Amino acid sequence: MIVTIDGVAASGKSSVSSGVAQALGVPYVSSGLLYRAVTLLGLNAGADLADPSALLPLLSAVRLEPLASGNRVWNADHDLTADLHSTRVDGGVSTVAALPEIREWVDAQLRALPAPLVAEGRDMGTNVFPHAPHKFYLTASPRVRAERRARERPEDIPAIEAALTERDRQDTTQSAPAPDARIIDTGPLTLQGVIDTILNDLR
Ligand SMILES: Nc1ncnc2c1ncn2[C@@H]1O[C@H](COP(=O)(O)OP(=O)(O)OP(=O)(O)O)[C@@H](O)[C@H]1O
Ligand SMILES: Nc1ccn([C@@H]2O[C@H](COP(=O)(O)O)[C@@H](O)[C@H]2O)c(=O)n1
């Protein structure tokens, strides 16, 4: 069984997926972490983030470890996870994610993972696991999402909102909801409310 949870930046995908996965007793995978890892390694290597031939050689030892409690991304024996959610990575990840060769590499990592699984990202329900029986798509207004993100990163809310809106724009190509996905506006809901909405659907 595979559950896909897609949505725009900071819509709650990771937090909701973690809660759903823990309730189901299965792992969840945050596909965005793989794109973030490619971006971080590219930045650290001084590589052109638009050049797949500069990025792919950096990925030979990268692997994602999906756990019900959270994901970890390793480069050989170096845990990258703590460095993946930063404004620096946010600024380059959409450029990396636009590369077909990188999307192909990420998709292969994801499809190699065993079911059952909760998979979150932008295109889990449309491209990576199109035959998943349960698909959800999370939305919320840019301002709501910025206010939520501001609680994690002490930055100016209008600046966060502008950055999220720009990332949404750059991600448009891969971010459309699957036609058979249930769309959930998370704005009026608490985090637990979104998790419960999905769990009730799965019963
Ligand atoms: N329904 C909700 N109500 C209140 N806070 C929420 C809700 N959903 C998520 N949050 C909070 O919003 C923040 C962003 O959530 P999360 O990181 O899960 O989003 P995301 O879609 O995975 O983000 P990104 O796309 O950047 O990876 C977190 O602090 C999370 O706890
Ligand atoms: N399935 C996906 C997941 C992510 N991306 C790109 O990665 C960026 C970071 O994703 P988060 O979920 O951690 O915000 C995102 O902005 C996309 O550029 C993707 O293309 N496909």
Short mmCIF file of C-alpha atoms and ligand atoms in Angstrom, two decimals:
data_model
loop_
_atom_site.label_atom_id
_atom_site.label_comp_id
_atom_site.label_asym_id
_atom_site.label_seq_id
_atom_site.Cartn_x
_atom_site.Cartn_y
_atom_site.Cartn_z
CA MET A 1 0.00 0.00 0.00
CA ILE A 2 1.32 3.47 -0.94
CA VAL A 3 -0.18 6.76 0.23
CA THR A 4 0.93 9.89 -1.65
CA ILE A 5 0.78 13.33 -0.04
CA ASP A 6 1.73 16.14 -2.42
CA GLY A 7 1.43 19.89 -2.09
CA VAL A 8 3.07 23.28 -2.40
CA ALA A 9 6.00 24.57 -0.35
CA ALA A 10 5.41 24.58 3.40
CA SER A 11 1.87 23.22 3.04
CA GLY A 12 2.55 20.72 5.79
CA LYS A 13 3.50 17.67 3.69
CA SER A 14 6.34 16.42 5.88
CA SER A 15 4.61 16.94 9.22
CA VAL A 16 1.35 15.43 7.99
CA SER A 17 3.11 12.51 6.30
CA SER A 18 5.04 11.77 9.47
CA GLY A 19 1.85 11.75 11.54
CA VAL A 20 -0.02 9.57 9.07
CA ALA A 21 2.91 7.16 8.74
CA GLN A 22 3.34 6.84 12.49
CA ALA A 23 -0.38 6.16 12.93
CA LEU A 24 -0.20 3.48 10.23
CA GLY A 25 3.08 2.07 11.53
CA VAL A 26 4.82 2.45 8.16
CA PRO A 27 7.79 4.54 6.96
CA TYR A 28 7.33 7.83 5.13
CA VAL A 29 9.63 9.36 2.54
CA SER A 30 10.15 13.07 1.90
CA SER A 31 11.15 13.26 -1.76
CA GLY A 32 12.09 16.92 -1.34
CA LEU A 33 15.00 15.92 0.87
CA LEU A 34 16.68 14.21 -2.07
CA TYR A 35 16.39 17.35 -4.20
CA ARG A 36 17.68 19.34 -1.25
CA ALA A 37 20.61 16.95 -0.84
CA VAL A 38 21.61 17.33 -4.49
CA THR A 39 21.39 21.11 -4.07
CA LEU A 40 23.47 21.13 -0.88
CA LEU A 41 26.19 18.93 -2.37
CA GLY A 42 26.22 21.08 -5.50
CA LEU A 43 26.51 24.29 -3.48
CA ASN A 44 29.27 22.84 -1.31
CA ALA A 45 31.16 21.72 -4.43
CA GLY A 46 30.74 25.10 -6.12
CA ALA A 47 28.97 23.35 -9.00
CA ASP A 48 26.64 24.95 -11.54
CA LEU A 49 23.21 23.93 -10.20
CA ALA A 50 21.83 23.96 -13.75
CA ASP A 51 24.44 21.46 -15.01
CA PRO A 52 23.44 17.81 -14.43
CA SER A 53 26.87 16.59 -15.55
CA ALA A 54 28.38 18.55 -12.64
CA LEU A 55 25.82 17.26 -10.14
CA LEU A 56 25.35 13.58 -10.95
CA PRO A 57 28.94 12.55 -10.04
CA LEU A 58 28.34 13.98 -6.55
CA LEU A 59 25.46 11.55 -5.89
CA SER A 60 27.09 8.12 -6.04
CA ALA A 61 27.03 7.64 -2.25
CA VAL A 62 23.78 9.49 -1.48
CA ARG A 63 20.97 7.50 0.06
CA LEU A 64 17.72 8.31 1.81
CA GLU A 65 16.78 6.39 4.98
CA PRO A 66 13.00 6.59 5.47
CA LEU A 67 11.96 5.97 9.08
CA ALA A 68 8.50 6.39 10.63
CA SER A 69 10.10 8.94 12.96
CA GLY A 70 11.68 10.94 10.14
CA ASN A 71 13.94 10.75 7.14
CA ARG A 72 17.71 10.92 7.10
CA VAL A 73 19.81 11.56 4.00
CA TRP A 74 23.37 10.19 3.96
CA ASN A 75 26.32 10.92 1.72
CA ALA A 76 28.40 7.85 2.44
CA ASP A 77 28.64 8.01 6.26
CA HIS A 78 27.94 11.74 6.49
CA ASP A 79 24.42 12.64 7.66
CA LEU A 80 23.28 15.62 5.56
CA THR A 81 19.82 15.93 7.10
CA ALA A 82 20.39 18.83 9.46
CA ASP A 83 21.70 21.03 6.63
CA LEU A 84 18.93 20.41 4.09
CA HIS A 85 16.32 22.91 5.29
CA SER A 86 17.99 26.31 4.92
CA THR A 87 17.32 29.50 3.03
CA ARG A 88 20.55 28.82 1.09
CA VAL A 89 19.23 25.44 -0.15
CA ASP A 90 15.72 26.84 -0.67
CA GLY A 91 17.25 29.37 -3.05
CA GLY A 92 18.76 26.77 -5.39
CA VAL A 93 16.61 23.66 -5.09
CA SER A 94 14.06 24.57 -7.76
CA THR A 95 16.86 25.02 -10.30
CA VAL A 96 18.13 21.54 -9.49
CA ALA A 97 14.64 20.04 -9.48
CA ALA A 98 14.01 21.35 -12.99
CA LEU A 99 16.70 19.03 -14.43
CA PRO A 100 15.24 15.85 -16.01
CA GLU A 101 18.43 13.88 -15.21
CA ILE A 102 18.10 14.77 -11.50
CA ARG A 103 14.37 13.96 -11.48
CA GLU A 104 15.19 10.60 -13.04
CA TRP A 105 17.79 9.90 -10.32
CA VAL A 106 15.36 10.89 -7.51
CA ASP A 107 12.52 8.85 -9.01
CA ALA A 108 14.77 5.77 -9.15
CA GLN A 109 15.71 6.19 -5.47
CA LEU A 110 12.03 6.47 -4.51
CA ARG A 111 10.77 3.57 -6.60
CA ALA A 112 13.47 1.32 -5.10
CA LEU A 113 11.91 1.72 -1.64
CA PRO A 114 9.66 -1.13 -0.48
CA ALA A 115 5.96 -0.65 0.19
CA PRO A 116 4.06 0.02 2.43
CA LEU A 117 5.02 3.66 2.36
CA VAL A 118 3.75 7.20 2.74
CA ALA A 119 5.45 9.31 0.04
CA GLU A 120 5.35 13.12 0.09
CA GLY A 121 6.47 15.75 -2.38
CA ARG A 122 5.14 17.46 -5.50
CA ASP A 123 4.65 14.64 -8.04
CA MET A 124 4.28 11.46 -5.97
CA GLY A 125 0.69 10.94 -7.10
CA THR A 126 1.17 12.08 -10.69
CA ASN A 127 4.59 10.74 -11.72
CA VAL A 128 6.42 8.59 -9.17
CA PHE A 129 3.54 6.44 -7.85
CA PRO A 130 0.67 7.12 -10.28
CA HIS A 131 -1.07 3.85 -9.35
CA ALA A 132 -1.10 4.58 -5.61
CA PRO A 133 -4.56 3.81 -4.23
CA HIS A 134 -4.66 6.77 -1.86
CA LYS A 135 -3.61 10.26 -2.99
CA PHE A 136 -3.84 13.58 -1.18
CA TYR A 137 -2.82 17.14 -2.10
CA LEU A 138 -2.32 19.80 0.59
CA THR A 139 -2.86 23.50 0.04
CA ALA A 140 -2.91 26.67 2.18
CA SER A 141 -2.61 30.36 1.36
CA PRO A 142 0.92 31.77 0.98
CA ARG A 143 0.40 33.89 4.07
CA VAL A 144 -0.72 30.98 6.23
CA ARG A 145 2.23 28.94 5.04
CA ALA A 146 4.64 31.82 5.68
CA GLU A 147 3.31 32.27 9.22
CA ARG A 148 3.82 28.57 9.89
CA ARG A 149 7.35 28.61 8.43
CA ALA A 150 8.20 31.73 10.46
CA ARG A 151 7.70 29.71 13.61
CA GLU A 152 10.57 27.49 12.44
CA ARG A 153 12.84 30.16 10.96
CA PRO A 154 12.98 33.58 12.66
CA GLU A 155 12.64 35.55 9.41
CA ASP A 156 10.34 38.33 8.23
CA ILE A 157 6.93 36.85 7.30
CA PRO A 158 6.44 38.93 4.11
CA ALA A 159 9.93 37.86 2.96
CA ILE A 160 9.13 34.21 3.66
CA GLU A 161 5.80 34.57 1.84
CA ALA A 162 7.53 36.06 -1.21
CA ALA A 163 10.11 33.25 -1.22
CA LEU A 164 7.42 30.56 -0.94
CA THR A 165 5.39 32.14 -3.74
CA GLU A 166 8.48 32.25 -5.96
CA ARG A 167 9.33 28.64 -5.19
CA ASP A 168 5.73 27.65 -6.00
CA ARG A 169 6.08 29.46 -9.33
CA GLN A 170 9.36 27.72 -10.15
CA ASP A 171 7.87 24.36 -9.15
CA THR A 172 4.65 24.75 -11.16
CA THR A 173 5.60 22.16 -13.80
CA GLN A 174 5.86 19.26 -11.33
CA SER A 175 3.32 20.44 -8.74
CA ALA A 176 -0.12 19.87 -10.23
CA PRO A 177 -2.39 17.64 -8.13
CA ALA A 178 -3.25 14.21 -9.49
CA PRO A 179 -6.80 14.15 -10.93
CA ASP A 180 -7.68 11.42 -8.39
CA ALA A 181 -6.08 13.15 -5.40
CA ARG A 182 -8.21 14.48 -2.56
CA ILE A 183 -7.34 18.16 -2.17
CA ILE A 184 -7.23 19.38 1.45
CA ASP A 185 -7.10 23.10 2.31
CA THR A 186 -5.08 22.92 5.51
CA GLY A 187 -5.61 26.61 6.35
CA PRO A 188 -8.60 26.08 8.65
CA LEU A 189 -7.20 22.86 10.15
CA THR A 190 -4.69 22.10 12.86
CA LEU A 191 -1.84 19.75 12.00
CA GLN A 192 -3.61 16.93 13.84
CA GLY A 193 -6.83 17.85 12.04
CA VAL A 194 -5.16 17.27 8.66
CA ILE A 195 -3.68 13.98 9.85
CA ASP A 196 -7.07 12.82 11.15
CA THR A 197 -8.77 13.84 7.89
CA ILE A 198 -6.39 11.60 5.95
CA LEU A 199 -6.59 8.70 8.43
CA ASN A 200 -10.40 8.82 8.31
CA ASP A 201 -10.22 8.62 4.52
CA LEU A 202 -7.95 5.57 4.73
CA ARG A 203 -10.28 3.62 7.01
N1 LIG B 1 -2.34 22.37 9.57
C1 LIG B 1 -1.32 22.95 10.20
N2 LIG B 1 -1.56 23.84 11.18
C2 LIG B 1 -0.54 24.46 11.80
N3 LIG B 1 0.78 24.24 11.53
C3 LIG B 1 1.06 23.35 10.56
C4 LIG B 1 0.06 22.65 9.85
N4 LIG B 1 0.68 21.83 8.95
C5 LIG B 1 2.00 22.03 9.09
N5 LIG B 1 2.25 22.92 10.07
C6 LIG B 1 3.55 23.42 10.45
O1 LIG B 1 4.02 24.20 9.35
C7 LIG B 1 5.45 24.05 9.20
C8 LIG B 1 5.76 23.56 7.80
O2 LIG B 1 5.29 22.22 7.70
P1 LIG B 1 6.12 21.13 6.86
O3 LIG B 1 7.61 21.36 7.05
O4 LIG B 1 5.57 19.79 7.19
O5 LIG B 1 5.72 21.58 5.39
P2 LIG B 1 6.28 21.00 4.02
O6 LIG B 1 5.19 21.10 3.03
O7 LIG B 1 6.91 19.66 4.23
O8 LIG B 1 7.43 22.07 3.77
P3 LIG B 1 8.53 22.04 2.60
O9 LIG B 1 7.76 22.03 1.32
O10 LIG B 1 9.33 23.30 2.80
O11 LIG B 1 9.32 20.79 2.85
C9 LIG B 1 5.88 23.09 10.29
O12 LIG B 1 6.35 23.84 11.41
C10 LIG B 1 4.60 22.35 10.67
O13 LIG B 1 4.60 21.90 12.02
N1 LIG B 2 8.56 15.47 -5.50
C1 LIG B 2 9.25 16.64 -5.45
C2 LIG B 2 9.69 17.13 -4.21
C3 LIG B 2 10.42 18.29 -4.19
N2 LIG B 2 10.72 18.92 -5.36
C4 LIG B 2 11.60 20.11 -5.39
O1 LIG B 2 12.33 20.14 -4.17
C5 LIG B 2 12.08 21.37 -3.48
C6 LIG B 2 12.07 21.10 -1.99
O2 LIG B 2 10.98 20.29 -1.69
P1 LIG B 2 10.30 20.40 -0.22
O3 LIG B 2 9.15 19.45 -0.25
O4 LIG B 2 11.37 20.02 0.76
O5 LIG B 2 9.90 21.84 -0.09
C7 LIG B 2 10.77 21.87 -4.05
O6 LIG B 2 10.66 23.28 -3.93
C8 LIG B 2 10.86 21.41 -5.50
O7 LIG B 2 11.67 22.32 -6.24
C9 LIG B 2 10.25 18.45 -6.58
O8 LIG B 2 10.51 19.07 -7.65
N3 LIG B 2 9.53 17.29 -6.61
#
